[in-house]
mmCIF file of C-alpha atoms in Angstrom:
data_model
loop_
_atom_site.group_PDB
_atom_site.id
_atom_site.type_symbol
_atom_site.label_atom_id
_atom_site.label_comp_id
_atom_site.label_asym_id
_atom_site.label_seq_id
_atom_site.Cartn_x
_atom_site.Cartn_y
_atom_site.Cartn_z
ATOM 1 C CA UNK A 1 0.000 0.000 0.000
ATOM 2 C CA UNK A 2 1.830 3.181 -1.175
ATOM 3 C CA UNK A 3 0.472 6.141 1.437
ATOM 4 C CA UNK A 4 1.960 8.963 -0.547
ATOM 5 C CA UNK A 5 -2.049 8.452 -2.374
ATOM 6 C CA UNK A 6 -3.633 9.353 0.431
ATOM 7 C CA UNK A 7 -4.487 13.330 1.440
ATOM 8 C CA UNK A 8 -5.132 14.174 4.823
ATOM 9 C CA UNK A 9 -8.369 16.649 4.034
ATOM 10 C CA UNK A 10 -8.149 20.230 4.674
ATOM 11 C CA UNK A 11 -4.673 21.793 5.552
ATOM 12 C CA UNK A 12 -6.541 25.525 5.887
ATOM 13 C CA UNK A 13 -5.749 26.629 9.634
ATOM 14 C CA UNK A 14 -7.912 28.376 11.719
ATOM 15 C CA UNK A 15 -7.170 31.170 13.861
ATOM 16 C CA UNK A 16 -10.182 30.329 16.288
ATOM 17 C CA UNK A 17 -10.342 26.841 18.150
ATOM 18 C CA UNK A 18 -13.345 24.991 16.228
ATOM 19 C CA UNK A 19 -13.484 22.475 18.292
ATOM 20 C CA UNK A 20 -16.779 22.618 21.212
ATOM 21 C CA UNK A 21 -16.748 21.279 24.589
ATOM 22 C CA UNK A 22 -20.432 21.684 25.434
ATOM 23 C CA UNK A 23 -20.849 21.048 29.292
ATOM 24 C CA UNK A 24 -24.091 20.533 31.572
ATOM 25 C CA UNK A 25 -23.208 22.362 34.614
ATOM 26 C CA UNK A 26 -25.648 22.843 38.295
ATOM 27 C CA UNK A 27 -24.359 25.473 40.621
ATOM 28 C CA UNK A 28 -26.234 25.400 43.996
ATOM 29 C CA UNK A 29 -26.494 28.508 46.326
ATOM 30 C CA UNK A 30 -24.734 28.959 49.476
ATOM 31 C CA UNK A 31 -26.679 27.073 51.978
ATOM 32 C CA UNK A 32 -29.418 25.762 49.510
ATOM 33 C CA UNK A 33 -31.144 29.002 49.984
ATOM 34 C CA UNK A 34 -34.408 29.622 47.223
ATOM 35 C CA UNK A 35 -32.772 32.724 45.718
ATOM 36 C CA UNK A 36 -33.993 32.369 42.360
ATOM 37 C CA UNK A 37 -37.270 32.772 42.930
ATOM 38 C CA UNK A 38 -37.208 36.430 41.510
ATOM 39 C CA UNK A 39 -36.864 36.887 37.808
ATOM 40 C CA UNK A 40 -34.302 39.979 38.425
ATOM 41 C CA UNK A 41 -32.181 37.965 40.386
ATOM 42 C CA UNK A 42 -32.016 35.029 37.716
ATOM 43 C CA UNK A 43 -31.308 37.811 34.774
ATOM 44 C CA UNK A 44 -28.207 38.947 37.176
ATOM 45 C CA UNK A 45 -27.197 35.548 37.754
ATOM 46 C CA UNK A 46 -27.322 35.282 33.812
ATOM 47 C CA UNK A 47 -25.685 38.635 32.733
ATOM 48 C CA UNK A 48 -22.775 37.237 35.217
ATOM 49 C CA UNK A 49 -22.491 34.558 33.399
ATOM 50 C CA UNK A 50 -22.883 36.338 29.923
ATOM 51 C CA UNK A 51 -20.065 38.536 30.870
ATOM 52 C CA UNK A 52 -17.561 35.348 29.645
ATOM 53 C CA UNK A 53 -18.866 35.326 26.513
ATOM 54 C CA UNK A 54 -15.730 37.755 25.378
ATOM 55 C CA UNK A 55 -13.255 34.862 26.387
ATOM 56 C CA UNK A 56 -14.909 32.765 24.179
ATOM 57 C CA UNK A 57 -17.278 30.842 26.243
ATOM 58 C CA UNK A 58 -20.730 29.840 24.319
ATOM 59 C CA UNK A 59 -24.029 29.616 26.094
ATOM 60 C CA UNK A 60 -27.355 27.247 25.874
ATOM 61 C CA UNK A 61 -30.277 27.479 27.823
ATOM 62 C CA UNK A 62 -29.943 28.219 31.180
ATOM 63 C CA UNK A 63 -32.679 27.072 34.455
ATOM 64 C CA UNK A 64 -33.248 27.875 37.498
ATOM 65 C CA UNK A 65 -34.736 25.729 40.182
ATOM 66 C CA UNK A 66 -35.855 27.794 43.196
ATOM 67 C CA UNK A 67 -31.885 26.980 45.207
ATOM 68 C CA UNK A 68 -29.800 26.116 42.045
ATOM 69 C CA UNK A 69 -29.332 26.847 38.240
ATOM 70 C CA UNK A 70 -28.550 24.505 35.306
ATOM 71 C CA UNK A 71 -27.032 25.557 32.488
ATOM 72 C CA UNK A 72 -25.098 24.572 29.415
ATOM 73 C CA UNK A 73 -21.914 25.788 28.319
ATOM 74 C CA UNK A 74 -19.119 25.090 25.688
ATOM 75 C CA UNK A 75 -16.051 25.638 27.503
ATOM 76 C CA UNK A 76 -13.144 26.654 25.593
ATOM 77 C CA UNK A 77 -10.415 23.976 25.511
ATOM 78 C CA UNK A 78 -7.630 26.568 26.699
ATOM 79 C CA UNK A 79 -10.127 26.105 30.483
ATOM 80 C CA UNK A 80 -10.075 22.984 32.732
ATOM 81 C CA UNK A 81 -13.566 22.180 34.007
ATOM 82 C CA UNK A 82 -12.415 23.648 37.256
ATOM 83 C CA UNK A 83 -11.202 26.727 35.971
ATOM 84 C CA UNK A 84 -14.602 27.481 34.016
ATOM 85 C CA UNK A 85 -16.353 26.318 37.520
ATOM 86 C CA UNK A 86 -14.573 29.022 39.226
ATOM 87 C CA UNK A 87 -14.782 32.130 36.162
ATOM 88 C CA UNK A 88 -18.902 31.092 36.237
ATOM 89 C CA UNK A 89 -18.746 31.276 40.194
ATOM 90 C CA UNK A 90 -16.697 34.599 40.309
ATOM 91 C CA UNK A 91 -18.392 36.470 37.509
ATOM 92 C CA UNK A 92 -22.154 35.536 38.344
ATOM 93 C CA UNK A 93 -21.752 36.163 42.026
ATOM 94 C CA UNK A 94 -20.097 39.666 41.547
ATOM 95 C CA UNK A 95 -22.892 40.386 39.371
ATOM 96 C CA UNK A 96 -25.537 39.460 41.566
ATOM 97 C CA UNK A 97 -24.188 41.577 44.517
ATOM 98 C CA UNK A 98 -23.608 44.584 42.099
ATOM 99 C CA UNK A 99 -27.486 44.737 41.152
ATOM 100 C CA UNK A 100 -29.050 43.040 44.684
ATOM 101 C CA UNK A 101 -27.644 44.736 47.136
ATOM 102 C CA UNK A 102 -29.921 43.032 49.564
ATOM 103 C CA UNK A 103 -28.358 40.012 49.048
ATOM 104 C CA UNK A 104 -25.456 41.014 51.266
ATOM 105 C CA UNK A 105 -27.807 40.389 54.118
ATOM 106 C CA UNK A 106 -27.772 36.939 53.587
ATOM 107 C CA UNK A 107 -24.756 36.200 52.695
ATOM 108 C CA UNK A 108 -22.326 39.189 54.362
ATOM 109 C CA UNK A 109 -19.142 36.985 53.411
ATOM 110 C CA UNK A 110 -19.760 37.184 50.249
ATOM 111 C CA UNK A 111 -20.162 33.426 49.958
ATOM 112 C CA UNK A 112 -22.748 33.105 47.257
ATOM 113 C CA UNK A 113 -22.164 29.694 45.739
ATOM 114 C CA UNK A 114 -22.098 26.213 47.544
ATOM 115 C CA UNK A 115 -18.952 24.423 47.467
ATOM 116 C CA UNK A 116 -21.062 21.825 45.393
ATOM 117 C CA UNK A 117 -21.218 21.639 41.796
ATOM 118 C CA UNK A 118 -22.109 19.041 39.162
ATOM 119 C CA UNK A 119 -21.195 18.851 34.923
ATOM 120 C CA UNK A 120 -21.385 16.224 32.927
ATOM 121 C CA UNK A 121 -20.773 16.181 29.223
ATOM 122 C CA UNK A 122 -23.669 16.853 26.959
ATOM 123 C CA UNK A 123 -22.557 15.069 23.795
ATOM 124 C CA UNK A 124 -24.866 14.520 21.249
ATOM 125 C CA UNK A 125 -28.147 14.640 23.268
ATOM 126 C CA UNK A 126 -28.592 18.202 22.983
ATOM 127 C CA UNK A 127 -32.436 18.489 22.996
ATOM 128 C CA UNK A 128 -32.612 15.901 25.831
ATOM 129 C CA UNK A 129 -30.005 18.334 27.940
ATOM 130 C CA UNK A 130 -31.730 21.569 26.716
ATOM 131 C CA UNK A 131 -35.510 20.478 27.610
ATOM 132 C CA UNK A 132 -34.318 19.305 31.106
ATOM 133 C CA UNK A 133 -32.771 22.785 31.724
ATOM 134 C CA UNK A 134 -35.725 24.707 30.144
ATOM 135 C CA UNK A 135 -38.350 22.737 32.486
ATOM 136 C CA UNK A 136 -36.562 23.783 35.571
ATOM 137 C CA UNK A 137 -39.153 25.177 36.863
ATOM 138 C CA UNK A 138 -41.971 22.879 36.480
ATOM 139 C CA UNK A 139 -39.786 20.219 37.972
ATOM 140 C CA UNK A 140 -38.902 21.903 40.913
ATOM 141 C CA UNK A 141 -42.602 23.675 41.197
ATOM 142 C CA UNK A 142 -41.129 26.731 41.063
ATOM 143 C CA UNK A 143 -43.099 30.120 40.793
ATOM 144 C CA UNK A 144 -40.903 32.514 39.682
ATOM 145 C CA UNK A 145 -41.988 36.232 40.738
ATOM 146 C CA UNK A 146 -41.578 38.315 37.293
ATOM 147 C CA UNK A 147 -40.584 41.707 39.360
ATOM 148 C CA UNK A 148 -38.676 42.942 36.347
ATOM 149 C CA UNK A 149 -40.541 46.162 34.064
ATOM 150 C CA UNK A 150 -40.570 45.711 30.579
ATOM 151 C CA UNK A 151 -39.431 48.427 28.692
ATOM 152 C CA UNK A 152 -41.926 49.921 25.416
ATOM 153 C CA UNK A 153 -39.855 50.919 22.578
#
């Protein structure tokens, strides 16, 4: 078999990594306590996590259960699972003190996320993952509180 026949596809190079590393991940608040009950607090707790977009991490559907959120992510390879854990933690946590000030109350260290977290690798069973996340609520018989105004334009 002569192997000088054979091409190896595409030799184009690609500035961006193309590769995905989609992720399930469930954050649980500091002492299980039901702090997404409001919708502004779950839009903070998004926009925190939103805020890692610009270092290339990509976002699904996100849920929130009453004392925890689920949420899919592809993590970019140059990020352990660990160090995405702790850029989610950081980022959504600052956020959520910088619009809820109230929240300080409860948790005056500062100590907004439980020590406990859970991924898992999302594959090819996207719509499976996604539906789970979206019917957070229903599972968990949640009733969110929609305190935020919508804006006319």
């Amino acid at each position: 078999m002569n192997l000088s026949n054979f091409v190896s596809g595409s030799s184009k190079r690609y500035r961006e990594d193309t590769r995905n590393d989609w992720t399930m991940f469930m954050f649980v608040s500091h002492k299980r306590k039901n702090v997404f009950r409001k919708e502004s607090t779950q839009r903070a707790c998004e926009a925190g996590f939103r805020e890692l977009e610009k270092y290339g991490f990509k976002f699904g559907p996100i849920g929130f259960g009453g004392t925890h959120v689920h949420f899919r992510v592809d993590v970019p390879k140059r990020y352990s699972k660990t160090q995405a854990e702790i850029m989610l933690k950081r980022s959504s946590a600052a956020r959520i003190f910088a619009e809820k000030p109230n929240f300080l109350k409860l948790y005056p260290d500062r100590h907004f996320w439980s020590g406990y977290e859970h991924h898992e690798s999302v594959g090819v069973e996207f719509e499976a993952a996604d539906n789970y996340i979206r019917n957070q609520e229903k599972r968990h018989h949640v009733n969110t509180i929609r305190d935020v105004q919508l804006t006319f334009s």
